[in-house]
Tab-separated table of C-alpha atoms in Angstrom:
chain	number	residue	atom	x	y	z
A	183	GLY	CA	21.776	-12.548	-2.376
A	184	TRP	CA	18.498	-12.329	-4.285
A	185	PRO	CA	18.186	-9.483	-6.779
A	186	HIS	CA	16.561	-6.248	-5.655
A	187	ALA	CA	15.468	-7.626	-2.257
A	188	ALA	CA	12.827	-9.847	-3.846
A	189	THR	CA	10.728	-12.031	-1.546
A	190	PHE	CA	10.870	-14.908	-4.016
A	191	GLN	CA	13.708	-16.062	-6.220
A	192	ASN	CA	11.577	-16.319	-9.345
A	193	LEU	CA	8.050	-16.175	-10.685
A	194	ASP	CA	7.445	-19.923	-10.464
A	195	GLU	CA	8.333	-19.945	-6.780
A	196	ALA	CA	6.173	-16.875	-6.128
A	197	GLU	CA	3.154	-18.501	-7.753
A	198	ARG	CA	3.642	-21.855	-6.037
A	199	GLU	CA	4.334	-20.491	-2.565
A	200	SER	CA	1.613	-17.838	-2.728
A	201	VAL	CA	-1.048	-20.397	-3.605
A	202	ALA	CA	0.166	-22.771	-0.893
A	203	PHE	CA	0.082	-19.968	1.672
A	204	LEU	CA	-3.397	-18.806	0.661
A	205	ASP	CA	-4.810	-22.323	0.670
A	206	ALA	CA	-3.260	-23.165	4.036
A	207	HIS	CA	-4.921	-20.137	5.635
A	208	GLY	CA	-8.272	-20.249	3.835
A	209	ILE	CA	-7.698	-16.989	1.972
A	210	ASP	CA	-9.538	-16.365	-1.281
A	211	ALA	CA	-7.491	-13.416	-2.486
A	212	PHE	CA	-4.829	-11.032	-1.211
A	213	VAL	CA	-3.528	-7.551	-1.914
A	214	SER	CA	0.120	-7.562	-2.935
A	215	VAL	CA	2.724	-4.871	-3.556
A	216	GLY	CA	6.073	-4.817	-5.317
A	217	GLY	CA	8.131	-6.121	-2.401
A	218	GLY	CA	11.667	-4.965	-1.722
A	219	GLN	CA	11.697	-2.791	-4.822
A	220	LEU	CA	9.755	-0.201	-2.843
A	221	HIS	CA	12.826	0.746	-0.841
A	222	ALA	CA	15.419	3.393	-1.570
A	223	GLY	CA	17.977	2.389	-4.181
A	224	ARG	CA	15.727	-0.244	-5.767
A	225	ASP	CA	14.109	-0.095	-9.163
A	226	TYR	CA	10.382	0.063	-8.454
A	227	HIS	CA	9.657	-0.663	-12.121
A	228	LEU	CA	11.079	-4.169	-11.626
A	229	GLY	CA	8.784	-4.731	-8.653
A	230	ASN	CA	5.796	-3.620	-10.678
A	231	ASP	CA	6.838	-5.836	-13.596
A	232	PHE	CA	7.052	-8.849	-11.279
A	233	LEU	CA	3.697	-7.947	-9.763
A	234	LEU	CA	1.988	-7.820	-13.157
A	235	ALA	CA	3.535	-11.111	-14.227
A	236	LEU	CA	2.327	-12.842	-11.072
A	237	TRP	CA	-1.117	-11.256	-11.395
A	238	ARG	CA	-1.442	-12.731	-14.869
A	239	ARG	CA	-0.886	-16.167	-13.326
A	240	LEU	CA	-3.211	-15.587	-10.344
A	241	PRO	CA	-5.899	-13.193	-11.624
A	242	GLU	CA	-8.597	-14.463	-9.246
A	243	ARG	CA	-6.425	-14.603	-6.135
A	244	MET	CA	-4.359	-11.455	-6.262
A	245	ILE	CA	-5.143	-7.729	-6.085
A	246	PRO	CA	-2.037	-5.771	-7.126
A	247	PHE	CA	-1.099	-2.355	-5.730
A	248	LEU	CA	1.618	-0.607	-7.708
A	249	SER	CA	4.660	0.887	-5.996
A	250	LEU	CA	6.510	4.139	-6.623
A	251	ASN	CA	9.526	6.057	-5.419
A	252	PRO	CA	8.607	9.745	-5.157
A	253	ASN	CA	12.300	10.686	-5.329
A	254	ASP	CA	12.189	9.837	-9.027
A	255	SER	CA	11.277	12.603	-11.466
A	256	ARG	CA	7.654	13.677	-11.627
A	257	ASP	CA	7.478	12.662	-15.293
A	258	ASN	CA	8.748	9.162	-14.497
A	259	VAL	CA	6.336	8.750	-11.579
A	260	LEU	CA	3.356	9.827	-13.671
A	261	ALA	CA	4.459	7.626	-16.571
A	262	GLU	CA	4.560	4.610	-14.241
A	263	LEU	CA	1.112	5.464	-12.927
A	264	ASP	CA	-0.162	5.539	-16.514
A	265	ARG	CA	1.531	2.237	-17.336
A	266	MET	CA	0.119	0.430	-14.313
A	267	PHE	CA	-3.335	1.974	-14.633
A	268	ASP	CA	-3.475	0.870	-18.273
A	269	ALA	CA	-2.563	-2.646	-17.084
A	270	GLY	CA	-5.594	-2.637	-14.759
A	271	VAL	CA	-4.060	-1.818	-11.375
A	272	ARG	CA	-6.315	0.304	-9.154
A	273	GLY	CA	-4.305	0.762	-5.959
A	274	ILE	CA	-1.079	2.569	-5.008
A	275	LYS	CA	1.235	1.474	-2.179
A	276	LEU	CA	3.454	4.230	-0.775
A	277	ILE	CA	6.301	3.860	1.688
A	278	ASN	CA	7.922	7.273	1.495
A	279	ALA	CA	9.105	6.994	5.121
A	280	TYR	CA	11.648	4.441	3.827
A	281	GLN	CA	12.552	6.462	0.733
A	282	GLN	CA	14.832	9.151	2.152
A	283	ARG	CA	11.848	10.257	4.241
A	284	TYR	CA	10.235	11.941	1.269
A	285	PRO	CA	7.453	14.120	2.748
A	286	GLY	CA	3.920	12.783	2.414
A	287	ASP	CA	2.844	16.138	1.021
A	288	GLY	CA	5.905	16.647	-1.175
A	289	PRO	CA	5.249	17.830	-4.736
A	290	ASN	CA	5.576	14.421	-6.395
A	291	LEU	CA	3.217	12.755	-3.921
A	292	MET	CA	0.731	15.585	-4.290
A	293	ALA	CA	0.837	14.821	-8.022
A	294	VAL	CA	0.231	11.147	-7.194
A	295	TYR	CA	-2.835	12.033	-5.099
A	296	GLU	CA	-4.131	14.226	-7.909
A	297	TYR	CA	-3.693	11.312	-10.317
A	298	ALA	CA	-5.478	9.020	-7.838
A	299	ALA	CA	-8.387	11.460	-7.642
A	300	GLU	CA	-8.672	11.647	-11.429
A	301	HIS	CA	-8.470	7.857	-11.903
A	302	ASP	CA	-10.324	6.598	-8.800
A	303	LEU	CA	-7.284	4.884	-7.263
A	304	LEU	CA	-6.788	3.885	-3.629
A	305	ALA	CA	-3.757	5.386	-1.842
A	306	PHE	CA	-2.277	3.009	0.741
A	307	ASN	CA	0.715	4.167	2.785
A	308	HIS	CA	2.935	2.675	5.451
A	309	GLN	CA	2.362	5.882	7.387
A	310	TRP	CA	1.409	9.515	6.978
A	311	GLU	CA	2.366	12.081	9.563
A	312	GLU	CA	-0.656	13.454	11.387
A	313	GLU	CA	-0.578	16.942	9.892
A	314	VAL	CA	-0.046	15.480	6.425
A	315	ILE	CA	-3.038	13.120	6.462
A	316	TRP	CA	-5.293	15.928	7.651
A	317	LYS	CA	-4.045	18.098	4.796
A	318	VAL	CA	-4.166	15.610	1.924
A	319	SER	CA	-7.467	13.991	2.914
A	320	SER	CA	-9.039	17.465	2.883
A	321	GLU	CA	-7.454	18.522	-0.394
A	322	PHE	CA	-8.392	15.252	-2.146
A	323	PRO	CA	-11.777	14.216	-0.678
A	324	GLY	CA	-12.397	11.802	-3.546
A	325	VAL	CA	-9.331	9.687	-2.734
A	326	ASN	CA	-9.559	6.904	-0.163
A	327	PHE	CA	-6.425	7.046	1.994
A	328	ILE	CA	-5.483	3.888	3.910
A	329	PHE	CA	-2.939	3.676	6.716
A	330	ALA	CA	-0.997	0.413	6.587
A	331	HIS	CA	-0.621	0.281	10.396
A	332	TYR	CA	-3.353	1.394	12.794
A	333	GLY	CA	-2.432	3.444	15.848
A	334	ALA	CA	-4.634	5.241	18.360
A	335	TRP	CA	-3.318	8.657	17.285
A	336	GLN	CA	-5.212	8.154	14.014
A	337	ASP	CA	-8.616	8.007	15.714
A	338	ALA	CA	-9.451	11.694	15.286
A	339	VAL	CA	-8.848	11.760	11.544
A	340	LEU	CA	-10.550	8.382	11.108
A	341	LYS	CA	-13.659	9.789	12.793
A	342	GLU	CA	-13.643	13.109	10.994
A	343	ARG	CA	-12.685	12.085	7.473
A	344	ALA	CA	-14.861	9.595	5.606
A	345	ASN	CA	-12.047	9.020	3.092
A	346	VAL	CA	-9.438	7.864	5.649
A	347	TYR	CA	-9.141	4.213	6.685
A	348	ALA	CA	-6.797	2.116	8.790
A	349	ASN	CA	-5.364	-1.329	8.211
A	350	ILE	CA	-5.327	-2.997	11.632
A	351	TRP	CA	-2.006	-4.834	11.217
A	352	GLY	CA	0.233	-3.894	14.117
A	353	VAL	CA	1.528	-4.922	17.526
A	354	SER	CA	0.858	-2.775	20.574
A	355	SER	CA	-0.098	-2.976	24.246
A	356	MET	CA	-2.872	-5.278	25.418
A	357	GLY	CA	-6.328	-4.044	24.495
A	358	TRP	CA	-5.189	-1.612	21.793
A	359	LEU	CA	-7.389	-3.110	19.111
A	360	ASP	CA	-10.422	-3.608	21.366
A	361	ARG	CA	-10.215	0.031	22.416
A	362	GLY	CA	-9.917	1.139	18.823
A	363	PHE	CA	-12.949	-0.836	17.731
A	364	LEU	CA	-15.032	0.459	20.639
A	365	ASP	CA	-13.993	4.021	19.918
A	366	LEU	CA	-14.369	3.855	16.143
A	367	GLU	CA	-17.059	1.170	15.912
A	368	ALA	CA	-14.701	-0.546	13.433
A	369	GLN	CA	-16.260	1.351	10.547
A	370	GLU	CA	-12.975	2.589	9.113
A	371	SER	CA	-10.899	-0.572	9.487
A	372	LEU	CA	-9.494	-3.221	7.166
A	373	VAL	CA	-7.687	-6.434	8.032
A	374	GLY	CA	-4.072	-6.838	6.963
A	375	SER	CA	-1.159	-9.070	7.854
A	376	ASP	CA	2.099	-7.869	6.270
A	377	SER	CA	2.400	-11.337	4.781
A	378	PHE	CA	4.738	-12.633	3.477
A	379	LEU	CA	7.039	-10.666	5.757
A	380	ASN	CA	5.179	-11.934	8.824
A	381	PRO	CA	3.069	-15.045	9.477
A	382	LEU	CA	-0.636	-14.456	8.885
A	383	SER	CA	-1.437	-15.864	12.333
């Protein structure tokens, strides 16, 4: 019953519970995105507003990544990028697979990547299709593209493209991560957890 699929009921709870979670797990700072407002039918502006408000309370412990819905108009998407960039945000979280499956190389996301290249922003996505990540990482070599969930099929592009990285949060068959590290020498990997959706452990 919470509005717009928010993880927390209000800003006070978000601040209190975030700090308790970080302290309990020995975490100095965490990357956070706009929560349920990323999904189709939600107002991503509200998620970004909440994110900025929480960041003002936890400036040393939080690294905000703005969220967008590429199904919105191009003008609105670019205006939100401007607004969040002006506020100091330097990362973009995409989840177009959950937004009417908007293509990762659709015109509005290509405009987002162009904006990221011009403003030195990270582009972090739940998932790009294989042919799409090859295409966009070549067309925008100055943008660092980060997969939210590592899978072995990404190894080729991770090896070939210096601007493609993988977040190692995921669950797979035994030895999947060991194999990936041996194959890639862990040079293109970041640690993630999907917290607060999942326990950090």
